[in-house]
PDB file of N, CA and C in Angstrom:
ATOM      1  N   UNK A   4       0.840  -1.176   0.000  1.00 66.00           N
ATOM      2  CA  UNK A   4       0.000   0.000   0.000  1.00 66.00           C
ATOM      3  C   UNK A   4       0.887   1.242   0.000  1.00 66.00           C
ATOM      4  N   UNK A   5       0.512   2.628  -0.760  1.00 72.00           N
ATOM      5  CA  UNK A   5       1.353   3.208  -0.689  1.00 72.00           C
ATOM      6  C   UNK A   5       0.057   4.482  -0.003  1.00 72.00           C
ATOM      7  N   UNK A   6       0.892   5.500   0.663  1.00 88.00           N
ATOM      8  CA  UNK A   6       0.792   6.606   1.594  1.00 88.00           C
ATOM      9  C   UNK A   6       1.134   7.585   0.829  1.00 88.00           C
ATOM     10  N   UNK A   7      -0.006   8.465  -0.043  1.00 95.00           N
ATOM     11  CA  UNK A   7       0.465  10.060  -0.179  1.00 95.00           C
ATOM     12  C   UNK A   7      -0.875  10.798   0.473  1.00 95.00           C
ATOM     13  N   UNK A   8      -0.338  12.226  -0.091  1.00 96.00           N
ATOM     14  CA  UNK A   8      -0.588  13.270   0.603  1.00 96.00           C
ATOM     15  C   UNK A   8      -1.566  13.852  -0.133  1.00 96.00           C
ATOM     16  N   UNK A   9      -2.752  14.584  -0.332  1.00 97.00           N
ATOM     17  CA  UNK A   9      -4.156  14.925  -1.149  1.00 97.00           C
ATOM     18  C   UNK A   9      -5.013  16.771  -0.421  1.00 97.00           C
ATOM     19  N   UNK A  10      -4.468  17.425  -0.999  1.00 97.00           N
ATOM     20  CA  UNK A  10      -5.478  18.857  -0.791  1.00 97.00           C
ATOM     21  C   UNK A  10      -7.022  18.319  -0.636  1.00 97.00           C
ATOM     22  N   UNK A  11      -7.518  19.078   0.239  1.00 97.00           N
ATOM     23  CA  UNK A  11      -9.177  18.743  -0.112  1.00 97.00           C
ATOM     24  C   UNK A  11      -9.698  19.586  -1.019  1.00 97.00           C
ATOM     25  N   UNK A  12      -8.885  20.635  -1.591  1.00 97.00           N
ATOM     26  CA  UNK A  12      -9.501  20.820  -3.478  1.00 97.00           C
ATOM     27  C   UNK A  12      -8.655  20.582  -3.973  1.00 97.00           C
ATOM     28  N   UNK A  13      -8.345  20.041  -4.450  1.00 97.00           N
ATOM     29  CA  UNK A  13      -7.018  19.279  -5.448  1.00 97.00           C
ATOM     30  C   UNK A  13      -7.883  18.129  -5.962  1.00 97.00           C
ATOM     31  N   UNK A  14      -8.100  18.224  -7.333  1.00 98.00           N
ATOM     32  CA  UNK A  14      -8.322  16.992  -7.793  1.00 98.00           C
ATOM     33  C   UNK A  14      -7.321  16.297  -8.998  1.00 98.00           C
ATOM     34  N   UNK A  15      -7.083  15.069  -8.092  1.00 97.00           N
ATOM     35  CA  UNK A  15      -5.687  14.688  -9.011  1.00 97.00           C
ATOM     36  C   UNK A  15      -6.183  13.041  -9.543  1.00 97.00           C
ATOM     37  N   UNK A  16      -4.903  12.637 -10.494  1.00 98.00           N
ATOM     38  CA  UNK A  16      -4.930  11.388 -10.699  1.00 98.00           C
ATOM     39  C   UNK A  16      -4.042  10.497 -10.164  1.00 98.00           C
ATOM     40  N   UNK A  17      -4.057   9.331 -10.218  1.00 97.00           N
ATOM     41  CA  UNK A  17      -3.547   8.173  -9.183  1.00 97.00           C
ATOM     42  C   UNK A  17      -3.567   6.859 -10.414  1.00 97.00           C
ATOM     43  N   UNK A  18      -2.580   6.342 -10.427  1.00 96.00           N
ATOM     44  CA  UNK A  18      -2.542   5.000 -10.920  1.00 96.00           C
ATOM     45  C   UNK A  18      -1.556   4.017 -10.464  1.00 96.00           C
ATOM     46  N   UNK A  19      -2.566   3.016 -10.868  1.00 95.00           N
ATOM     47  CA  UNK A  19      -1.423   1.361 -10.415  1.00 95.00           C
ATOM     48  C   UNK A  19      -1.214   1.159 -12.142  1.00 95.00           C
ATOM     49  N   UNK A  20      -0.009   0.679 -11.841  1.00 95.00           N
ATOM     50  CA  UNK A  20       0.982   0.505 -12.737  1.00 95.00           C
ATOM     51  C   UNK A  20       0.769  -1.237 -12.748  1.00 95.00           C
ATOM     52  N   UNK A  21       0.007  -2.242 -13.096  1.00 95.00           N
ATOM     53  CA  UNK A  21      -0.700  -3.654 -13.075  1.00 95.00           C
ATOM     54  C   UNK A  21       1.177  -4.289 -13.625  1.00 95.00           C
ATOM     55  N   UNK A  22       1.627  -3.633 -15.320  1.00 92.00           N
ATOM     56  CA  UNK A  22       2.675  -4.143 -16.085  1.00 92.00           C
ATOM     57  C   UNK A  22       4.048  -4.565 -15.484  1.00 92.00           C
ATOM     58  N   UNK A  23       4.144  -3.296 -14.281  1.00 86.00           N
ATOM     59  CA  UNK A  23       5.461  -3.296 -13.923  1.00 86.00           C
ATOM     60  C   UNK A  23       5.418  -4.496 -12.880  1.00 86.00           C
ATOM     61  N   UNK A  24       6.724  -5.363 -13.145  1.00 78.00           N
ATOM     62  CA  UNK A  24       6.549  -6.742 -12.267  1.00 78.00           C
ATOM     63  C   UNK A  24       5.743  -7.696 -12.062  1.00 78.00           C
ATOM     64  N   UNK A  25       4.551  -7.199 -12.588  1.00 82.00           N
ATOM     65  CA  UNK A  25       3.393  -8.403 -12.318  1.00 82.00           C
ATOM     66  C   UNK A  25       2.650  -9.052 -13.284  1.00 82.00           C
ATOM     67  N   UNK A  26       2.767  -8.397 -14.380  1.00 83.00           N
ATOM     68  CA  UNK A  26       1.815  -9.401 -15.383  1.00 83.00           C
ATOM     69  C   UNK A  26       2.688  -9.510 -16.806  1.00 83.00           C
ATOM     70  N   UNK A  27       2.642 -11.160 -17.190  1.00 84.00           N
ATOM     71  CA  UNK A  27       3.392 -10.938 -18.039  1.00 84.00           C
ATOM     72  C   UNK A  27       3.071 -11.156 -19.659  1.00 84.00           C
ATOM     73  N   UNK A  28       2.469 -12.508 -19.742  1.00 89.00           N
ATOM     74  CA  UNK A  28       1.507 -12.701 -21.014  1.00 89.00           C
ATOM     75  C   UNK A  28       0.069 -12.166 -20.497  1.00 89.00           C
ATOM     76  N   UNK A  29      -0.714 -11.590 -19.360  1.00 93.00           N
ATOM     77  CA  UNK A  29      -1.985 -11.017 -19.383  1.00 93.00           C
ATOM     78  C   UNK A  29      -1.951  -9.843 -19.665  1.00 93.00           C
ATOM     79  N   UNK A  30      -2.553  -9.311 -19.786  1.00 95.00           N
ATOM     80  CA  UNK A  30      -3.860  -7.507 -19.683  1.00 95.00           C
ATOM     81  C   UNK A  30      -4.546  -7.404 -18.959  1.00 95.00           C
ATOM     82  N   UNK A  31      -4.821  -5.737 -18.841  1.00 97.00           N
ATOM     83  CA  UNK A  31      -6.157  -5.623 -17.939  1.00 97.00           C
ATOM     84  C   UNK A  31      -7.438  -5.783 -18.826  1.00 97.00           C
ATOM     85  N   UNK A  32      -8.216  -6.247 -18.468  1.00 97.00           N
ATOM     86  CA  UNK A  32      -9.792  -6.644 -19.198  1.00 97.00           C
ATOM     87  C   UNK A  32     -10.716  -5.976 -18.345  1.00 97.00           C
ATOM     88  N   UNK A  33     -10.544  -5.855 -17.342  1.00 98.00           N
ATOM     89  CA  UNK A  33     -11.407  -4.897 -16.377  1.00 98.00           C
ATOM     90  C   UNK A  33     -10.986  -3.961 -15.144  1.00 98.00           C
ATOM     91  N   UNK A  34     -11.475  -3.249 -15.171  1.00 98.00           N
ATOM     92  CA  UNK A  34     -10.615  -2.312 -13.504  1.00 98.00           C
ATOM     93  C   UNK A  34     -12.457  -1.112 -13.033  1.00 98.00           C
ATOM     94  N   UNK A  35     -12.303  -1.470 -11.697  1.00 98.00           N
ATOM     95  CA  UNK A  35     -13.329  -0.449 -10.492  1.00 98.00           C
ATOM     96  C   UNK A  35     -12.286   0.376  -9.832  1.00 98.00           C
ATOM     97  N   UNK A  36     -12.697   0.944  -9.543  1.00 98.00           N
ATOM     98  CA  UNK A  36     -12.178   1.655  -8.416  1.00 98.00           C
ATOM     99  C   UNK A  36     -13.345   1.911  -6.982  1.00 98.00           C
ATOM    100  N   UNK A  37     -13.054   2.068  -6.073  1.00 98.00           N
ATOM    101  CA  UNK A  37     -13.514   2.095  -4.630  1.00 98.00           C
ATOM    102  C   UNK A  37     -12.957   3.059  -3.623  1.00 98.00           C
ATOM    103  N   UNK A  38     -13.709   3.668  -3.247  1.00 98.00           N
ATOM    104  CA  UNK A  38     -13.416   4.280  -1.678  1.00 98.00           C
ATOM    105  C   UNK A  38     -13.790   4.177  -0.294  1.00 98.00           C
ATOM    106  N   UNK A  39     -13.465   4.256   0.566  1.00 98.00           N
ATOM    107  CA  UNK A  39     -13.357   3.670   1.548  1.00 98.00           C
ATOM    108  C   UNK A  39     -12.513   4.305   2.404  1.00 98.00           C
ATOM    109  N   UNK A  40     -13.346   5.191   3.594  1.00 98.00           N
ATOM    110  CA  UNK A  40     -14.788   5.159   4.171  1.00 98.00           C
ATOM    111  C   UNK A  40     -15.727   5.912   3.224  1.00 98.00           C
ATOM    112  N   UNK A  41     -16.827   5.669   2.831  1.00 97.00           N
ATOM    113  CA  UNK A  41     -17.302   6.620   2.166  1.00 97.00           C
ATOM    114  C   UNK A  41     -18.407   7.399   3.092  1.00 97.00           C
ATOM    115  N   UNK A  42     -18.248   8.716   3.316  1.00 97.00           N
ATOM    116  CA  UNK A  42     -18.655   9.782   3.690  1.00 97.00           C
ATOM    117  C   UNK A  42     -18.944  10.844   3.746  1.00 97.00           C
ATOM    118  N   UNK A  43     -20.267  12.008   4.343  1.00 97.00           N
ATOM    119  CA  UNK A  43     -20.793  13.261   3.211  1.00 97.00           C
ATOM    120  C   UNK A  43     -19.583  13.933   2.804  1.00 97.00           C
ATOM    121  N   UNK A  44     -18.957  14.738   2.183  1.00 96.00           N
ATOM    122  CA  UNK A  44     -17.717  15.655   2.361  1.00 96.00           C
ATOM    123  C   UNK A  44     -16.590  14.571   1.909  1.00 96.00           C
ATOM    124  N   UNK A  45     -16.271  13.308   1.549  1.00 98.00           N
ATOM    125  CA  UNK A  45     -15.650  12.655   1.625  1.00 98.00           C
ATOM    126  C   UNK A  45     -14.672  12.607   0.349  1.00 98.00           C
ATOM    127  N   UNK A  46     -13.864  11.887  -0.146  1.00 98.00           N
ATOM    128  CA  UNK A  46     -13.184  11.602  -1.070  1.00 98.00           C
ATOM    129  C   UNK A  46     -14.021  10.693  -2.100  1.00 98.00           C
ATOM    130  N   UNK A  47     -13.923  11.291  -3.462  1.00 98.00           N
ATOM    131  CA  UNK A  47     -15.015  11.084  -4.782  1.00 98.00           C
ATOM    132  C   UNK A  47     -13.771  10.645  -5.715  1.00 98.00           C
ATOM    133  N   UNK A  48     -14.258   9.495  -6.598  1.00 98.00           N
ATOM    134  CA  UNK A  48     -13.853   9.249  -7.793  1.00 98.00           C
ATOM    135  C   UNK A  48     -14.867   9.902  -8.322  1.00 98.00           C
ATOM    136  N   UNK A  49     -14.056  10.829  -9.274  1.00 98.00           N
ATOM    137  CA  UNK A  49     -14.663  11.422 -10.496  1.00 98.00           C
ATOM    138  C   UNK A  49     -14.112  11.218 -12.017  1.00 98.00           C
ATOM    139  N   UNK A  50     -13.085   9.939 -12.350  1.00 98.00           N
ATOM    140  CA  UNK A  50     -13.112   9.745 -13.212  1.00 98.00           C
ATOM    141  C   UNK A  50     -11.939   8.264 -12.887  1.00 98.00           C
ATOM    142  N   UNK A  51     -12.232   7.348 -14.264  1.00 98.00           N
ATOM    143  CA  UNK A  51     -11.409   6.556 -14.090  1.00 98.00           C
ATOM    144  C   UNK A  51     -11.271   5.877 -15.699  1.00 98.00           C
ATOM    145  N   UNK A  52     -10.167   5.256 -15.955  1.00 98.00           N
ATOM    146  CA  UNK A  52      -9.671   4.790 -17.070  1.00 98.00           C
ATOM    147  C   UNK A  52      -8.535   3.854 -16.835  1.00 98.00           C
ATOM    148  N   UNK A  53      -8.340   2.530 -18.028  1.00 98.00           N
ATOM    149  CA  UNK A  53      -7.090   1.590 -17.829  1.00 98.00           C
ATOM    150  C   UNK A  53      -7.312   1.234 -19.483  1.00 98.00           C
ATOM    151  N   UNK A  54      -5.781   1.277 -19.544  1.00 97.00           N
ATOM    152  CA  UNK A  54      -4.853   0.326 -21.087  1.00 97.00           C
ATOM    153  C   UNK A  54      -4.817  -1.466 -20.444  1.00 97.00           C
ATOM    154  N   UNK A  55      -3.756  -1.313 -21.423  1.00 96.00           N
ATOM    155  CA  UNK A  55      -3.516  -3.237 -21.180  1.00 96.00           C
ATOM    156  C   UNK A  55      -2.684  -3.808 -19.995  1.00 96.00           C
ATOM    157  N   UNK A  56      -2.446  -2.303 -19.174  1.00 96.00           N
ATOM    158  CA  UNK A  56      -1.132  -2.551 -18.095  1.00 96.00           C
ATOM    159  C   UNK A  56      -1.826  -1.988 -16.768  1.00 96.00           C
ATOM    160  N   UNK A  57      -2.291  -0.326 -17.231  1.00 97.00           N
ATOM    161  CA  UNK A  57      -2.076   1.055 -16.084  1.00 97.00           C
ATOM    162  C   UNK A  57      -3.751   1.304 -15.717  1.00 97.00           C
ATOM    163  N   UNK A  58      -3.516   1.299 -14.408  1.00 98.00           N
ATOM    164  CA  UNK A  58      -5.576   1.436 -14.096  1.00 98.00           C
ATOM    165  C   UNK A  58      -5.043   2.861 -13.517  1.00 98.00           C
ATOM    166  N   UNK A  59      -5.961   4.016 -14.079  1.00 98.00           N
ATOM    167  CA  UNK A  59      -5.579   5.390 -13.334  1.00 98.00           C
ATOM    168  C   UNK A  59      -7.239   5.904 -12.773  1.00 98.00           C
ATOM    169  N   UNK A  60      -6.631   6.560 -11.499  1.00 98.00           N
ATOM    170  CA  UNK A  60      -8.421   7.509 -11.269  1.00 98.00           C
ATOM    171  C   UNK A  60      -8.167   8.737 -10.697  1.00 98.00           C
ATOM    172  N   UNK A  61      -9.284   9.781 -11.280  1.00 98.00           N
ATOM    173  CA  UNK A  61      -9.235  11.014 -10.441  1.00 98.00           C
ATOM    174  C   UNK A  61     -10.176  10.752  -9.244  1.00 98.00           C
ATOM    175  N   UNK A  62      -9.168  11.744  -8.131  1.00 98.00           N
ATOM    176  CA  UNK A  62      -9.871  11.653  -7.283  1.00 98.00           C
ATOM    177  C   UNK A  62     -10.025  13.352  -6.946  1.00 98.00           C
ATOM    178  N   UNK A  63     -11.220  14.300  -5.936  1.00 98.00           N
ATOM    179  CA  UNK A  63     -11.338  15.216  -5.676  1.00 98.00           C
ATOM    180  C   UNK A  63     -11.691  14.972  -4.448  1.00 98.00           C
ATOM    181  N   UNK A  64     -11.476  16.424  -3.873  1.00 98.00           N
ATOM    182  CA  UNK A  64     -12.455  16.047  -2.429  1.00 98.00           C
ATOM    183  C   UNK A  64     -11.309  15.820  -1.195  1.00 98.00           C
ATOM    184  N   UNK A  65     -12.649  15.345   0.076  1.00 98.00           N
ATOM    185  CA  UNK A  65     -12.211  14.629   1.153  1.00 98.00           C
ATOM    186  C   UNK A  65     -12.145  16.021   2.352  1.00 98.00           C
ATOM    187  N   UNK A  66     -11.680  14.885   3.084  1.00 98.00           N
ATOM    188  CA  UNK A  66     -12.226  16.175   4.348  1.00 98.00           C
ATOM    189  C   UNK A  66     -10.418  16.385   4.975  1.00 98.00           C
ATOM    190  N   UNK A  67     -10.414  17.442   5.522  1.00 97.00           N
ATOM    191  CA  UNK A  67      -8.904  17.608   5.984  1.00 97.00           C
ATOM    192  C   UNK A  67      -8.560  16.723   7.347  1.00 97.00           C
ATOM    193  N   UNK A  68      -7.645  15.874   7.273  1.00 97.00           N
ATOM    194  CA  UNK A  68      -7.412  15.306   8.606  1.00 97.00           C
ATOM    195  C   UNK A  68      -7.842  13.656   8.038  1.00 97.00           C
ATOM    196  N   UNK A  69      -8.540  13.349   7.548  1.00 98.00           N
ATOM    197  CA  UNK A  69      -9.253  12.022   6.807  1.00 98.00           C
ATOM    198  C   UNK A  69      -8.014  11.336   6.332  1.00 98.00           C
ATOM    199  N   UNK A  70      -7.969   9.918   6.581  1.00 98.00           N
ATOM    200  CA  UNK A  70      -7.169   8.802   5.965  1.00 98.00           C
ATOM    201  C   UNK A  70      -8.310   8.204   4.718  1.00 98.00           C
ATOM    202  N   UNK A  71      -8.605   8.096   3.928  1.00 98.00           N
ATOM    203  CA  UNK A  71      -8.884   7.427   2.847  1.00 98.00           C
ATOM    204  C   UNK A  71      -8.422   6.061   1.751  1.00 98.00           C
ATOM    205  N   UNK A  72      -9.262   5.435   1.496  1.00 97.00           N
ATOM    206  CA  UNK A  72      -8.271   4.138   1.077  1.00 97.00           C
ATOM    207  C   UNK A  72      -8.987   3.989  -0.207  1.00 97.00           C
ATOM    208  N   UNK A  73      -8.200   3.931  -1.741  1.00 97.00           N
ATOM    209  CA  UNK A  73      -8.658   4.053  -3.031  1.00 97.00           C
ATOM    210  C   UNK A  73      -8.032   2.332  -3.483  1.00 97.00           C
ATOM    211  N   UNK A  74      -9.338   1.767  -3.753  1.00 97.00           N
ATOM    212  CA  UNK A  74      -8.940   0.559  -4.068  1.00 97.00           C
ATOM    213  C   UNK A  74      -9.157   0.519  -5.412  1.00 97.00           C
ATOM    214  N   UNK A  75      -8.444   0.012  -6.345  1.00 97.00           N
ATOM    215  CA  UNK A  75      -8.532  -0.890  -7.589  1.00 97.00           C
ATOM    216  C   UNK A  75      -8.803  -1.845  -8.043  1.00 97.00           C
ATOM    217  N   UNK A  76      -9.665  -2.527  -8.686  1.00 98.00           N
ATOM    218  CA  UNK A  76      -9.924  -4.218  -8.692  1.00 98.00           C
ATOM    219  C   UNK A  76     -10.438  -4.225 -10.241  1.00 98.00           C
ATOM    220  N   UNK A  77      -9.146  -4.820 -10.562  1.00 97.00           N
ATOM    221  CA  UNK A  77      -9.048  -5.288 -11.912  1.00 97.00           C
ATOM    222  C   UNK A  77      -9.392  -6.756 -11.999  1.00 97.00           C
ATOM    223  N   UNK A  78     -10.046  -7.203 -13.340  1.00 97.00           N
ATOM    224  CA  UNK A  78      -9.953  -8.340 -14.239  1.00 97.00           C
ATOM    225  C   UNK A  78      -8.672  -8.416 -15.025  1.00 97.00           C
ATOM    226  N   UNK A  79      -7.963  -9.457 -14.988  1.00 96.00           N
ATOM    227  CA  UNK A  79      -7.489  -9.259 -16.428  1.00 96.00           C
ATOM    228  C   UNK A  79      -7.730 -10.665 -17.390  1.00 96.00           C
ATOM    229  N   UNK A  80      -7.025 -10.782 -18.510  1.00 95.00           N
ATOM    230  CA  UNK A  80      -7.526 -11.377 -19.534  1.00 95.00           C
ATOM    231  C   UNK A  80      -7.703 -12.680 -18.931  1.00 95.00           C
ATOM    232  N   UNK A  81      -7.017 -13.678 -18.416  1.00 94.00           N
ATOM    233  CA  UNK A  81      -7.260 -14.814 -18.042  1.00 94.00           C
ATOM    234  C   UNK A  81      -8.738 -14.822 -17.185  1.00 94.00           C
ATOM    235  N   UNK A  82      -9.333 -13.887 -16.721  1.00 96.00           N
ATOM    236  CA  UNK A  82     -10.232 -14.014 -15.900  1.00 96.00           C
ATOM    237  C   UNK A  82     -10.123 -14.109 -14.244  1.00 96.00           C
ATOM    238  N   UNK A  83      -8.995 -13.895 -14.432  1.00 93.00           N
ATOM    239  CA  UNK A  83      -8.614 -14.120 -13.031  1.00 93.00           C
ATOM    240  C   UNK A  83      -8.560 -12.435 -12.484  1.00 93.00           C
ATOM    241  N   UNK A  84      -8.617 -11.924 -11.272  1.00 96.00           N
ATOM    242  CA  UNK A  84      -9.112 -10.645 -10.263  1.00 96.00           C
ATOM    243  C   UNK A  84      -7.851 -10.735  -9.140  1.00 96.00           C
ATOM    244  N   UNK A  85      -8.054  -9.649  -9.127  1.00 95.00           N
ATOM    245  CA  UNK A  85      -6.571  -8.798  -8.511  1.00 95.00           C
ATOM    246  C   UNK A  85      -7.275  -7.573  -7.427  1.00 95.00           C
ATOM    247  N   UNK A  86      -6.353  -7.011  -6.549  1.00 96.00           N
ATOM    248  CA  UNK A  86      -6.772  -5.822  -6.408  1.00 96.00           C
ATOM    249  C   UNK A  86      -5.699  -5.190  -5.867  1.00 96.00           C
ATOM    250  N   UNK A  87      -5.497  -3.687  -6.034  1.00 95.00           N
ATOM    251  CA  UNK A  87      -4.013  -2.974  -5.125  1.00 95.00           C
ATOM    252  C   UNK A  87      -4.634  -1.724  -4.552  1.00 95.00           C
ATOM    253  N   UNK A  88      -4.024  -1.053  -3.073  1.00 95.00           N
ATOM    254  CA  UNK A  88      -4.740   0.007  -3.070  1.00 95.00           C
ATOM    255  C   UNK A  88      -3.613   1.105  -2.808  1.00 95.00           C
ATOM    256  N   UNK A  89      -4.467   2.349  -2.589  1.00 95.00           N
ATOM    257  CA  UNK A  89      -3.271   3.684  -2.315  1.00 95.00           C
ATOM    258  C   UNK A  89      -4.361   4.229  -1.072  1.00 95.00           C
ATOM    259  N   UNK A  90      -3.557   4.565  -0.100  1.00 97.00           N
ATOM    260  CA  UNK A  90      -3.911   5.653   0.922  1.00 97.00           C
ATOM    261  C   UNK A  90      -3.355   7.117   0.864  1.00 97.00           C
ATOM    262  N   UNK A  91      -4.468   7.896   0.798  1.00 97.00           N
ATOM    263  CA  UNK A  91      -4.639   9.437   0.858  1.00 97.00           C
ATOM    264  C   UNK A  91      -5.239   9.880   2.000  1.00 97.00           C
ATOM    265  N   UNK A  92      -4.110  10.666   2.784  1.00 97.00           N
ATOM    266  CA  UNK A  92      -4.287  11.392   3.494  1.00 97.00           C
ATOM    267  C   UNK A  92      -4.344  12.996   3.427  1.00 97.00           C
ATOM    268  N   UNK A  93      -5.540  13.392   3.356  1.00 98.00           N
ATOM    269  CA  UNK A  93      -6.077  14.459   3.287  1.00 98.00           C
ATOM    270  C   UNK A  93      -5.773  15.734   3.943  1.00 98.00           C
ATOM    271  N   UNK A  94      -4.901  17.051   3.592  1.00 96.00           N
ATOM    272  CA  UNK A  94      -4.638  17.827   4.611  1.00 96.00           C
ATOM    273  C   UNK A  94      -4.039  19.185   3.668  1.00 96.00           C
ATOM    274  N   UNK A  95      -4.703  19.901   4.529  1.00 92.00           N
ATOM    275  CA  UNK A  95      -5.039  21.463   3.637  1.00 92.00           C
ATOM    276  C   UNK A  95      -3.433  21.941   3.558  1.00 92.00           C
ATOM    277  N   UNK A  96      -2.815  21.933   2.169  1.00 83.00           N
ATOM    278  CA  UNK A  96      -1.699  22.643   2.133  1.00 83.00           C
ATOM    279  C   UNK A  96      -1.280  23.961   1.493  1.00 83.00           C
TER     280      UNK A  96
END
């Protein structure tokens, strides 16, 4: 899991990198994204997209002081399901 740092207006993008080290004859065939805790004021996916490797999402939002956890859960071609996450910690800079 990795730990960065997120403005509560800052809306940025975030991606797992699926290619690097881990997949070698597959692709991605599917990718969600998730948040967690979800709450009023909270941290929003507002957009998301993936190639044959890279699952990326914007995120906006969140409350200052808030730990947040952005999960990913890809398919890829074999059919087989994965998931990686990133923690954002929220804090007015």
């Amino acid at each position: 899991m990795t730990l960065l740092l997120k403005d509560p207006e800052a809306a940025l993008d975030y991606a797992v990198d699926w290619g690097k080290e881990y997949l070698t004859s597959e692709t991605l065939a599917g990718s969600h994204w998730q948040v967690a805790p979800v709450e009023a004021g909270g941290l929003l996916v507002t957009g998301s997209r993936f190639d044959e490797t890279v699952a990326s999402v914007t995120a906006a939002g969140g409350i200052a002081g808030h730990l947040y956890q952005l999960t990913n859960h890809v398919v890829l071609s074999s059919g087989l399901t994965d998931s990686r996450s990133i923690v954002l910690r929220v804090e007015k800079r």
